[in-house]
Amino acid sequence: MPSLMTWVMLLCALFITSSASALQQPETTPPKIAIVIDDLGHHRSQQRFATLPGALTLAILPHAPYATTLAEHATENGKEIIIHMPMEAVASSSDDLGVLRATTSHTDLVAQLEQAFVQLPQAVGLNNHMGSHLTTLAEPMHWVMTELAKRQLYFLDSRTSAATQAEQIARQVGVATARRHIFLDNTPQYESIQERWQALLQHAAQHGSAIAIAHPHRATYEFLAEQLPQLADNGVQLVFVSELVQPPTTE
């Protein structure tokens, strides 16, 4: 029958083996999602999006009547601010002030961007509002990215056109960049938002992260108010877009 010392040695060996095995197990990183609320600044009621829990990114139209107030309120509530810059679309015109168009000269484009930067000094990035035409044009996109690079702001490509060149040019110019993967509420009804939400979580689970764009609909607010507090318990991490952008190349 084994002696007491033999049992002690066997138990120690078993403990060491178990410990080594545990150390070799890689820690699983929870999938990350970023949620951007677009089209903000036209109505005072949109300030409620700044009070939703978690690391939301708020995209504010720079010349909207409540842009400044909302940006200040959102900053106080720990949200990330980006400029939601109006750009020319293919099929519809925009009455928003400061729209960047294909016919906008370099001088005027830079001036309109400068106004936006002054209007929203809290912004750490910029994404396109509409822009299905302008984002397909290399020259104006190069002008935009050059101004972002000067200020070390990131660019989020909303991808309103499959032909967009914005993300590619941002990388060429040296701007940190990311792209939208999911539109959460093109149909602002609970069942549709729920379906797109599941697509967002699935993309994040498969690729490690995902970025969604939503809009200031009442249904969207109510859905997010219900779902955001449950993310951590479901093993999903909500982060700012700035945590998911690809850094500029150093070449």
Short mmCIF file of N, CA, C and O in Angstrom, two decimals, residues 44 47 65-74:
data_model
loop_
_atom_site.label_atom_id
_atom_site.label_comp_id
_atom_site.label_asym_id
_atom_site.label_seq_id
_atom_site.Cartn_x
_atom_site.Cartn_y
_atom_site.Cartn_z
N ARG A 44 -35.00 68.63 -29.49
CA ARG A 44 -34.57 68.61 -28.10
C ARG A 44 -34.77 67.22 -27.48
O ARG A 44 -33.98 66.76 -26.65
N GLN A 47 -32.08 64.34 -26.88
CA GLN A 47 -31.12 64.30 -25.79
C GLN A 47 -31.27 63.02 -24.95
O GLN A 47 -30.33 62.64 -24.24
N PRO A 65 -30.14 72.69 -35.02
CA PRO A 65 -30.41 73.69 -33.97
C PRO A 65 -30.02 73.27 -32.56
O PRO A 65 -29.70 74.12 -31.73
N TYR A 66 -30.04 71.96 -32.26
CA TYR A 66 -29.70 71.51 -30.91
C TYR A 66 -28.35 70.79 -30.88
O TYR A 66 -28.06 70.07 -29.92
N ALA A 67 -27.53 71.01 -31.90
CA ALA A 67 -26.26 70.31 -31.98
C ALA A 67 -25.36 70.59 -30.78
O ALA A 67 -24.84 69.68 -30.13
N THR A 68 -25.19 71.85 -30.47
CA THR A 68 -24.29 72.23 -29.38
C THR A 68 -24.79 71.73 -28.03
O THR A 68 -24.04 71.15 -27.24
N THR A 69 -26.08 71.93 -27.78
CA THR A 69 -26.67 71.50 -26.51
C THR A 69 -26.56 69.99 -26.34
O THR A 69 -26.21 69.49 -25.27
N LEU A 70 -26.87 69.27 -27.41
CA LEU A 70 -26.82 67.81 -27.34
C LEU A 70 -25.39 67.32 -27.12
O LEU A 70 -25.15 66.40 -26.33
N ALA A 71 -24.43 67.93 -27.81
CA ALA A 71 -23.04 67.51 -27.66
C ALA A 71 -22.57 67.71 -26.22
O ALA A 71 -21.88 66.86 -25.66
N GLU A 72 -22.94 68.84 -25.62
CA GLU A 72 -22.55 69.10 -24.24
C GLU A 72 -23.20 68.10 -23.28
O GLU A 72 -22.55 67.58 -22.38
N HIS A 73 -24.49 67.85 -23.50
CA HIS A 73 -25.22 66.90 -22.65
C HIS A 73 -24.64 65.49 -22.79
O HIS A 73 -24.47 64.77 -21.80
N ALA A 74 -24.32 65.11 -24.03
CA ALA A 74 -23.77 63.78 -24.27
C ALA A 74 -22.40 63.62 -23.64
O ALA A 74 -22.08 62.57 -23.07
#
